Amino acid sequence: MYKQPKILHLLLIAIAFIFFSCNSSQTNSNMKEDSSSIPGRKWWKEAVVYQVYPRSFKDADGDGVGDLKGIFSKLDYIKSLGVDVVWLNPIFSSPNADNGYDISDYKGIMKEFGTMADFDALLKGMHERGIKMVLDLVANHSSDQHEWFKQSKSSRENPYRDYYHWWPAEKGKPAHRWSFFDVNGDAWKFDPTTNAYYLHYFSDKQPDLNWENPKLRKEMYDMMSFWFDKGIDGFRMDVIPFISKDTSFPELPKQYNGDMVAYYANGPHLHEYLKEMNKEVLSKHDVMSVAEGIGVNTASAHDFVDSDRNELNMLYHFEGVSYGYVPGKFKTPVPGGYQLVGFKEIYSRWDSTFAEKGWGTIYLGNHDQPRMVTRWGNDAPEWRALSSKMLTTFLLTMRATPYYYFGDELGMNNIKFDRIEDYKDIESINNYALAKSRGEDLHAFIEAQKISARDNGRTPFQWDSSMNAGFTTGTPWLKVNPNYKTVNVAAEEKDPNSCLHYFRRMVKLRKSNLVLVYGKYQLLDKENPNVYAYTRELNGKKLLVLLNFSSKPASVNTGIDISKAKLLIYNYSSPSTNATLQPYEAAVYEL
Ligand code: ISL
């Protein structure tokens, strides 16, 4: 009675062992083949990053603001997407002049978002599900409510004085520095307490930290280590190219030709500090780092990300998302839109930049951008879902780490406010005030904002068709897009053709085809004004990606016969069988 089950037990273990070793050897041999033939494999190159804007994801306590407990309650949803990394916008203590990009305590949690215990639970919950967590490092500036700034401002002799940039007023007005968010566009603010000006590239509530001071740099590295010791998996680094400054604050050098952003991104000791940060902190952990590559171009990008420089892993450039705006005018779309040929040129050039060295990123939306479907697809009801899936196909088939913005998996689109009063974003509000004081056309300003404003990408996530899209039981901090009745997770879960299911399939496709991560990229039919076509090729495996960016049927000439190709994914119920693509059609073939 006793022995038989024991024998059975052993037998079962033996069978399981044989089964497991056969299978694992198969997987291992595949892995071996892949890794031996692909140099420089890294988890962060193969990852799909999903960006969560905590303020707008899920509100657990009914105050109208998303929070950490809310994110925790939706971890299984995030897991179901198949993504590897979650990047959270700033969750640190902040008076919220710029939604957390004004930090008053780098080691504290924003009250509205919860407590450190909530954070620890969230991190654990992610790790238990095999998801990595990346936090936002806002190192160029702090809040004016940070204790360092309060001290710094109190007297010229205060030990924290040199944590920020001050210009004594007896020397006259400092040379002009332009500010992103200032109502007068002026980055110097006069403070009577010590008769001096302080520098703020963003709003006057975001004074710039002085990285030329070694004490400040040490504080920053200690703070980063504090979060790494907690177990986080990386940092996205806010405006990191701006940290180093020529503290003599000269007139803008002529070579920059009025381009303040390029000047800001080329500080004298920038790379010295990034190397130091790498040595002191990043190199000690298996983590990823990604710069917000503002002011960085294809020529300077390698200085940030090449592995032999020991600085950062990746950066995201602004060339793509800025394309189609009137140069020199605040986020104003060019009438008639952009040209696809120019769009293809930008993304192809960035691909070739990293073809041999370094590694790229790709994104079409984030918390500083409007919704991708409105800006790069078509949010008219008949095209919203189709064009959104087409853009998702683009993002997940390029040679670069994709940064996918929450809500884009549902095909969420711009809310397009008619009135400035509906905006909550300091950028829109202060630039409106600036336009007003300059006597500019305010109607035109509002019309442009309907396409480009950041709040379009910040409206609450749409969970279901209940009140406030299931985001909150309170009053949402920013209006919910009225289309939530039909565009929401619950409805899309039920529809096998939804954007949501399409995103999951695309993530799976990328994760199961290393050719989509590392394969060589080749642009085809370059001058085609409507279709973006390219191949990806690795170790004898070749995929063809066809994307119609227009609302009309469009022909494509790739010179490739697809009659025998295997169709891997497409966004219509049946794909085109000839050389004409249907409006916003996307298809990926294995050749
Ligand atoms: O999109 C922008 C430039 O075209 C700006 O909205 C943005 O301010 C800039 O990209 C810098 O962004 C980062 O720093 C800001 C913060 O408001 C943004 O949210 C952040 O991503 C200041 O910390």
XYZ file of C-alpha atoms and ligand atoms in Angstrom:
614
model
C 0.000 0.000 0.000
C 2.776 2.347 0.949
C 5.445 1.389 -1.607
C 3.485 1.595 -4.803
C 2.780 5.328 -4.697
C 6.445 5.946 -3.883
C 7.563 4.032 -7.018
C 4.983 5.855 -9.057
C 6.251 9.080 -7.619
C 9.850 8.298 -8.628
C 8.726 7.235 -12.071
C 6.902 10.511 -12.575
C 9.956 12.480 -11.472
C 12.111 10.521 -13.938
C 9.677 11.170 -16.815
C 9.511 14.833 -15.919
C 13.313 14.994 -15.794
C 13.709 13.411 -19.255
C 11.014 15.667 -20.691
C 12.514 18.773 -19.147
C 16.076 18.054 -20.221
C 14.993 17.341 -23.827
C 13.033 20.542 -23.963
C 15.557 22.686 -22.253
C 18.355 21.402 -24.435
C 16.260 22.370 -27.422
C 15.718 25.864 -26.019
C 19.340 26.129 -25.014
C 20.574 25.124 -28.414
C 18.333 27.754 -29.987
C 19.540 30.294 -27.485
C 23.143 29.293 -28.144
C 22.694 29.671 -31.838
C 21.134 33.090 -31.360
C 23.574 34.463 -28.861
C 26.692 33.149 -30.554
C 25.718 34.768 -33.839
C 24.480 38.046 -32.363
C 27.137 40.112 -30.677
C 26.263 42.449 -27.822
C 22.939 40.958 -26.794
C 21.411 42.789 -23.841
C 18.090 42.443 -22.052
C 17.321 46.133 -22.532
C 17.784 45.831 -26.285
C 15.260 42.991 -26.408
C 12.773 44.616 -24.043
C 9.478 46.292 -24.835
C 9.117 49.278 -22.501
C 5.634 50.351 -21.447
C 5.381 53.878 -20.058
C 2.853 54.532 -17.315
C 1.910 58.096 -16.399
C 0.969 57.384 -12.762
C -1.266 60.414 -12.416
C -3.599 59.096 -15.099
C -3.434 55.303 -14.884
C -5.698 54.202 -12.033
C -6.933 55.993 -8.930
C -7.368 53.658 -5.942
C -8.412 56.173 -3.275
C -10.966 58.271 -5.117
C -9.175 61.635 -5.020
C -9.224 61.929 -8.798
C -5.471 61.378 -9.142
C -3.923 58.065 -10.159
C -1.701 56.434 -7.532
C 0.700 53.580 -6.770
C -2.025 51.366 -5.292
C -3.964 51.919 -8.493
C -1.038 50.698 -10.588
C -0.600 47.747 -8.212
C -4.227 46.753 -8.743
C -3.618 46.618 -12.508
C -0.366 44.686 -12.588
C -2.029 41.641 -14.090
C -3.290 43.806 -16.933
C 0.244 45.108 -17.553
C 1.570 41.568 -17.405
C -1.048 40.480 -19.939
C 0.419 42.926 -22.462
C 3.649 40.935 -22.589
C 5.865 43.969 -21.940
C 9.147 43.631 -20.047
C 9.777 47.013 -18.459
C 7.542 49.684 -16.968
C 8.829 53.243 -16.920
C 7.023 55.365 -14.348
C 7.021 59.150 -14.652
C 8.191 60.866 -11.434
C 6.579 59.499 -8.281
C 8.653 61.546 -5.828
C 7.510 64.239 -3.370
C 6.497 67.258 -5.373
C 4.266 70.318 -5.183
C 3.312 69.420 -8.763
C 3.989 72.659 -10.595
C 4.989 70.384 -13.493
C 3.330 67.092 -12.496
C 6.246 65.683 -10.552
C 9.066 67.119 -12.673
C 9.597 69.514 -9.775
C 10.888 67.339 -6.953
C 10.968 68.548 -3.358
C 12.373 65.308 -1.888
C 14.163 62.791 -4.099
C 13.798 59.995 -1.557
C 10.151 60.556 -0.701
C 6.925 59.500 -2.423
C 4.443 62.099 -3.670
C 1.584 62.271 -1.138
C -1.108 61.953 -3.801
C 0.567 58.782 -5.095
C 0.876 57.006 -1.725
C 3.634 55.902 0.623
C 7.011 54.183 0.508
C 5.239 50.988 1.605
C 3.015 51.285 -1.490
C 6.129 51.738 -3.592
C 7.847 48.675 -2.098
C 4.722 46.599 -2.717
C 4.523 47.822 -6.306
C 8.152 46.987 -7.016
C 7.723 43.544 -5.477
C 4.524 42.991 -7.449
C 6.277 43.861 -10.694
C 9.286 41.682 -9.987
C 7.049 38.767 -9.039
C 5.534 39.047 -12.487
C 8.896 39.295 -14.229
C 8.449 42.984 -15.032
C 11.288 45.438 -14.493
C 10.762 48.939 -13.129
C 12.426 52.072 -14.453
C 12.050 55.384 -12.611
C 12.419 58.946 -13.828
C 15.565 60.791 -12.787
C 14.960 64.537 -12.747
C 18.496 65.730 -12.155
C 18.742 69.002 -14.066
C 16.465 70.878 -11.674
C 14.529 70.466 -8.442
C 11.442 72.133 -7.067
C 11.802 75.573 -5.522
C 10.260 73.872 -2.480
C 13.214 71.500 -2.093
C 15.062 72.104 1.173
C 18.282 72.672 -0.807
C 16.711 75.565 -2.671
C 15.140 77.059 0.434
C 18.594 77.046 2.042
C 20.322 78.232 -1.112
C 18.018 81.169 -1.482
C 18.235 82.265 2.152
C 21.708 83.871 1.992
C 24.733 84.142 -0.246
C 26.835 82.434 2.438
C 24.580 79.427 2.937
C 26.383 76.089 2.362
C 23.716 75.172 -0.191
C 24.157 78.387 -2.160
C 26.230 76.596 -4.822
C 23.688 73.836 -5.306
C 21.983 76.194 -7.787
C 23.040 78.841 -10.302
C 22.934 82.405 -8.984
C 23.875 85.645 -10.699
C 24.490 88.635 -8.358
C 22.358 91.561 -9.495
C 25.153 94.083 -8.905
C 26.786 92.596 -12.025
C 23.748 93.708 -14.030
C 21.306 91.431 -15.825
C 22.793 88.116 -16.915
C 22.975 87.193 -20.621
C 19.647 85.978 -21.928
C 18.731 82.372 -21.345
C 15.493 81.104 -22.796
C 12.998 79.157 -20.649
C 10.619 76.445 -21.834
C 7.782 77.342 -19.506
C 8.345 80.896 -18.329
C 5.513 83.321 -18.995
C 8.088 85.767 -20.367
C 10.343 83.144 -21.915
C 13.087 84.266 -19.521
C 15.166 81.633 -17.669
C 16.520 84.107 -15.075
C 14.335 85.053 -12.145
C 15.218 87.877 -9.800
C 15.001 87.043 -6.114
C 15.122 90.045 -3.757
C 16.151 87.993 -0.683
C 19.790 88.052 -1.796
C 19.550 90.526 -4.675
C 20.373 87.862 -7.258
C 18.938 86.022 -10.232
C 18.571 82.249 -10.331
C 18.498 80.083 -13.420
C 15.472 78.009 -14.476
C 15.419 76.443 -17.935
C 11.864 75.332 -17.150
C 9.395 77.183 -14.902
C 10.538 79.509 -12.126
C 9.397 76.786 -9.739
C 12.080 74.490 -11.215
C 15.477 76.046 -10.433
C 18.428 74.414 -12.245
C 20.804 72.423 -10.048
C 24.496 73.216 -10.224
C 26.240 70.071 -11.476
C 29.557 71.881 -11.536
C 29.478 71.500 -7.739
C 30.943 68.083 -6.747
C 28.833 68.043 -3.567
C 25.643 68.254 -5.599
C 26.824 65.491 -7.909
C 27.536 63.278 -4.914
C 24.023 63.917 -3.553
C 22.632 62.834 -6.916
C 24.675 59.632 -7.048
C 23.709 58.779 -3.462
C 20.081 59.288 -4.332
C 20.381 57.044 -7.390
C 22.069 54.372 -5.273
C 19.243 54.627 -2.742
C 16.730 53.588 -5.432
C 19.009 50.942 -6.936
C 19.488 49.447 -3.477
C 15.734 49.178 -3.275
C 15.925 47.086 -6.436
C 14.766 49.285 -9.301
C 16.022 48.337 -12.747
C 16.983 51.623 -14.311
C 16.427 55.302 -14.881
C 14.985 57.374 -17.675
C 16.927 60.620 -17.376
C 15.015 63.824 -17.790
C 16.739 66.499 -19.957
C 20.061 64.975 -18.914
C 22.002 66.645 -21.777
C 21.356 69.995 -20.040
C 23.112 69.311 -16.725
C 26.483 70.937 -17.365
C 26.665 74.715 -17.802
C 29.276 77.310 -18.590
C 28.910 79.154 -15.298
C 30.373 82.357 -16.696
C 27.021 82.571 -18.526
C 28.328 84.274 -21.660
C 26.190 85.606 -24.507
C 25.070 82.644 -26.646
C 28.119 81.576 -28.685
C 27.646 82.341 -32.394
C 28.033 78.707 -33.506
C 24.605 77.946 -32.021
C 22.947 80.501 -34.231
C 20.148 81.224 -31.781
C 19.476 77.541 -31.093
C 19.278 77.580 -27.287
C 18.350 73.893 -27.022
C 21.481 72.781 -28.897
C 23.540 75.111 -26.699
C 21.960 73.740 -23.511
C 22.707 70.178 -24.630
C 26.416 70.843 -25.122
C 27.620 71.887 -21.705
C 31.395 71.836 -21.149
C 31.550 68.905 -18.695
C 28.481 66.905 -19.674
C 30.273 63.722 -20.702
C 32.691 63.933 -17.825
C 29.702 63.867 -15.448
C 27.961 61.038 -17.275
C 31.143 58.972 -17.080
C 31.410 59.751 -13.400
C 27.763 58.770 -12.859
C 28.403 55.533 -14.688
C 31.466 54.757 -12.614
C 29.946 55.747 -9.286
C 26.493 54.224 -9.742
C 25.323 52.660 -13.004
C 28.248 50.280 -13.512
C 27.580 48.720 -10.121
C 24.163 47.337 -11.085
C 22.576 45.362 -13.923
C 20.311 48.222 -14.900
C 19.316 50.220 -17.950
C 19.680 53.930 -18.543
C 17.987 56.022 -21.183
C 18.521 59.717 -21.754
C 15.823 62.049 -22.838
C 18.018 63.073 -25.752
C 16.835 66.623 -26.109
C 19.200 68.633 -28.322
C 21.030 65.453 -29.413
C 21.477 64.687 -33.110
C 22.794 61.733 -35.092
C 26.314 63.160 -34.915
C 26.404 63.588 -31.127
C 24.332 60.511 -30.172
C 27.269 58.107 -30.035
C 28.906 60.164 -27.311
C 26.063 59.186 -25.000
C 25.428 55.539 -25.804
C 28.452 53.746 -27.243
C 29.375 51.013 -24.811
C 33.090 51.818 -24.869
C 32.335 55.302 -23.541
C 30.811 53.952 -20.324
C 28.055 56.530 -20.080
C 24.448 55.540 -20.852
C 22.705 52.711 -22.741
C 20.173 54.542 -24.885
C 18.683 57.919 -25.661
C 15.531 59.023 -27.350
C 15.813 61.733 -29.948
C 13.352 64.495 -30.767
C 13.800 64.652 -34.519
C 10.939 62.292 -35.247
C 8.345 63.788 -32.920
C 9.269 67.371 -33.831
C 8.907 66.713 -37.553
C 5.977 68.577 -39.077
C 6.016 71.517 -36.656
C 6.747 75.030 -37.881
C 10.410 75.615 -36.908
C 10.857 78.198 -34.169
C 7.123 78.367 -33.374
C 5.866 76.665 -30.242
C 4.523 73.248 -31.268
C 2.556 74.511 -34.264
C 1.802 71.892 -36.904
C 2.763 72.749 -40.485
C -0.453 73.305 -42.475
C -1.086 70.255 -44.637
C 0.884 68.006 -42.342
C 4.162 66.316 -42.948
C 5.591 64.275 -45.816
C 5.995 60.548 -45.267
C 9.213 60.615 -47.321
C 10.731 62.976 -44.733
C 9.454 60.830 -41.866
C 11.067 57.743 -43.408
C 14.310 59.621 -43.942
C 14.507 60.549 -40.237
C 13.854 57.040 -38.896
C 16.116 55.425 -41.502
C 18.949 57.826 -40.702
C 18.621 57.085 -36.983
C 18.638 53.364 -37.754
C 21.851 53.648 -39.738
C 23.411 55.761 -36.982
C 23.321 52.721 -34.706
C 23.785 50.015 -37.327
C 27.353 49.263 -36.232
C 27.651 50.812 -32.796
C 25.357 51.987 -30.015
C 21.662 51.207 -29.758
C 18.512 53.145 -30.608
C 15.045 53.656 -29.222
C 11.764 54.245 -30.964
C 8.598 55.973 -29.775
C 5.743 58.025 -31.180
C 4.030 59.026 -27.970
C 4.842 59.886 -24.390
C 3.671 62.283 -21.672
C 5.208 65.240 -23.578
C 3.531 64.321 -26.830
C -0.014 64.209 -28.138
C -1.582 60.804 -28.802
C 0.249 59.007 -31.596
C -2.875 58.099 -33.540
C -3.933 61.751 -33.803
C -0.511 63.024 -34.744
C 0.827 60.249 -36.990
C -2.249 58.219 -37.900
C -5.844 59.299 -38.319
C -8.277 59.598 -35.431
C -11.452 59.858 -37.535
C -13.775 57.074 -36.292
C -13.380 54.952 -39.441
C -9.569 55.003 -39.313
C -8.667 55.319 -35.642
C -8.264 51.628 -34.866
C -6.723 50.672 -38.206
C -4.158 53.467 -38.253
C -3.355 52.918 -34.606
C -2.558 49.251 -35.288
C -0.477 50.313 -38.262
C 1.621 52.603 -36.022
C 1.957 49.848 -33.427
C 3.306 47.608 -36.192
C 5.865 50.280 -37.045
C 7.028 50.713 -33.449
C 7.433 46.997 -32.843
C 9.231 46.122 -36.061
C 12.062 48.646 -35.990
C 15.652 48.001 -34.880
C 15.512 49.913 -31.594
C 14.019 49.414 -28.142
C 10.346 50.389 -28.372
C 8.951 52.780 -25.736
C 5.215 52.302 -25.906
C 2.965 54.839 -24.187
C 0.079 53.605 -22.040
C -3.302 53.988 -23.713
C -1.843 53.695 -27.203
C -2.601 49.974 -26.966
C -6.283 50.999 -26.888
C -5.917 53.488 -29.729
C -6.654 56.409 -27.386
C -6.653 59.749 -29.238
C -6.349 63.493 -28.500
C -9.107 65.096 -26.439
C -8.668 68.442 -28.292
C -9.803 70.990 -25.701
C -11.512 74.117 -27.068
C -10.682 76.326 -24.089
C -7.428 77.124 -22.312
C -9.295 76.673 -18.995
C -9.480 72.906 -19.626
C -5.701 72.579 -19.764
C -3.805 71.663 -16.607
C -0.321 71.600 -18.128
C 2.037 74.425 -17.188
C 3.507 74.293 -20.713
C 0.172 75.056 -22.400
C -0.971 77.547 -19.782
C 2.261 79.569 -19.668
C 2.834 79.526 -23.414
C -0.744 80.725 -23.877
C 0.016 83.624 -21.498
C 3.199 84.350 -23.461
C 1.337 84.309 -26.796
C -1.304 86.605 -25.283
C 1.239 89.115 -23.992
C 2.837 89.179 -27.448
C -0.524 89.835 -29.085
C -0.420 86.586 -31.074
C -3.474 84.849 -32.569
C -4.931 82.943 -29.614
C -7.467 81.057 -31.700
C -4.605 79.695 -33.789
C -2.778 78.807 -30.564
C -5.725 76.725 -29.306
C -6.151 75.043 -32.699
C -2.462 74.051 -32.722
C -2.743 72.742 -29.166
C -5.544 70.417 -30.249
C -2.887 68.546 -32.194
C 0.264 69.067 -30.156
C -0.544 69.756 -26.468
C 0.858 67.412 -23.842
C -2.458 67.106 -21.973
C -3.822 65.188 -24.974
C -1.545 62.340 -23.947
C -2.313 62.682 -20.249
C -6.075 62.159 -20.087
C -7.112 59.339 -17.746
C -6.717 55.768 -18.916
C -9.938 54.220 -20.183
C -10.674 51.007 -18.299
C -14.379 50.531 -19.010
C -17.603 52.332 -19.889
C -18.570 53.166 -16.295
C -18.331 56.679 -14.837
C -14.971 58.373 -15.558
C -13.943 55.362 -17.629
C -13.395 53.388 -14.421
C -10.351 55.558 -13.695
C -11.672 57.153 -10.504
C -14.770 57.376 -8.336
C -13.894 61.022 -7.673
C -13.458 63.975 -9.996
C -10.639 63.239 -12.426
C -7.768 65.766 -12.293
C -7.977 66.100 -16.087
C -11.074 65.479 -18.186
C -11.664 61.973 -19.514
C -11.890 61.620 -23.292
C -15.653 61.276 -24.064
C -14.966 58.357 -26.399
C -14.288 56.164 -23.352
C -17.741 54.586 -23.781
C -16.412 52.597 -26.728
C -12.639 52.914 -26.472
C -11.763 51.070 -23.267
C -10.059 47.945 -21.962
C -13.262 46.043 -21.126
C -14.726 46.524 -24.601
C -11.445 45.746 -26.324
C -10.869 42.587 -24.292
C -14.113 41.256 -25.787
C -13.288 42.173 -29.367
C -10.689 39.872 -30.943
C -9.942 42.529 -33.583
C -9.315 45.320 -31.105
C -6.191 47.475 -30.897
C -5.503 45.873 -27.519
C -5.351 42.324 -28.866
C -3.367 43.524 -31.835
C -0.772 45.097 -29.535
C -0.428 41.855 -27.569
C 0.052 39.917 -30.812
C 2.665 42.388 -32.024
C 4.582 42.180 -28.741
C 4.529 38.382 -29.016
C 5.743 38.551 -32.586
C 8.677 40.758 -31.638
C 9.545 38.665 -28.615
C 9.573 35.462 -30.640
C 11.588 36.845 -33.567
C 15.031 38.124 -32.725
C 15.231 39.318 -36.316
C 12.819 42.089 -35.291
C 15.192 43.180 -32.564
C 18.632 42.788 -34.136
C 18.010 42.237 -37.848
C 19.439 44.572 -40.477
C 16.962 47.231 -41.611
C 16.597 48.075 -45.279
C 14.254 50.791 -46.508
C 12.427 49.940 -49.767
C 10.522 52.101 -52.237
C 12.083 55.136 -50.564
C 10.271 57.845 -52.539
C 6.823 56.284 -52.115
C 4.768 59.131 -50.597
C 2.210 56.860 -48.886
C 3.838 53.578 -47.993
C 6.626 52.813 -45.560
C 8.191 49.497 -46.593
C 11.284 47.793 -45.212
C 12.905 44.461 -44.595
C 14.549 43.110 -41.478
C 17.118 40.383 -41.916
C 19.142 38.203 -39.573
C 21.020 34.952 -40.080
C 19.101 34.000 -43.195
C 15.691 34.992 -41.839
C 14.059 37.883 -43.667
C 10.835 39.744 -42.852
C 9.054 42.338 -44.955
C 7.030 45.129 -43.317
C 4.456 47.049 -45.364
C 2.699 50.076 -43.863
C 0.255 52.317 -45.664
C 0.344 55.671 -43.866
C -2.538 57.097 -45.925
C -6.331 56.923 -45.916
C -6.368 55.869 -49.594
C -5.428 52.598 -51.236
C -1.733 52.922 -52.083
C 0.545 50.997 -54.372
C 3.958 49.803 -53.325
C 6.904 48.632 -55.342
C 9.365 46.642 -53.258
C 10.540 44.376 -56.061
C 9.823 41.420 -53.749
C 7.458 38.643 -54.729
C 5.197 38.006 -51.751
C 3.055 35.336 -53.383
C 4.870 32.589 -51.473
C 5.671 34.590 -48.372
C 4.214 33.658 -45.003
C 1.967 36.314 -43.541
C 2.816 36.789 -39.862
C 0.454 39.591 -38.849
C -1.870 42.123 -40.481
C -4.455 44.637 -39.349
C -7.315 43.880 -41.793
C -9.521 40.822 -41.759
C -7.770 39.790 -44.940
C -4.610 41.372 -46.295
C -4.008 42.657 -49.807
C -2.850 40.017 -52.197
C -1.579 42.436 -54.814
C 0.764 45.407 -54.762
C -1.938 47.807 -53.577
C -2.365 48.261 -49.854
C -5.706 49.162 -48.308
C -5.938 52.424 -46.297
C -3.676 52.221 -43.239
C -2.974 48.592 -43.953
C -0.097 46.997 -42.068
C 1.312 43.574 -42.836
C 4.441 41.661 -41.855
C 5.609 38.777 -44.052
C 8.298 36.180 -43.648
C 10.057 35.805 -46.984
O 8.184 68.404 -25.499
C 8.929 69.265 -25.158
C 9.940 69.826 -26.071
O 9.452 69.808 -27.381
C 8.786 69.843 -23.869
O 7.422 69.733 -23.544
C 9.499 69.192 -22.707
O 9.476 70.105 -21.686
C 10.928 68.806 -22.925
O 10.914 67.753 -23.795
C 11.608 68.371 -21.611
O 10.870 67.359 -21.022
C 11.134 66.881 -19.735
O 11.438 67.890 -18.814
C 10.398 68.803 -18.453
C 9.078 68.119 -18.155
O 8.041 69.061 -18.144
C 8.750 67.046 -19.168
O 7.556 66.395 -18.835
C 9.920 66.123 -19.221
O 9.706 64.993 -20.012
C 10.893 69.529 -17.253
O 11.291 68.599 -16.287
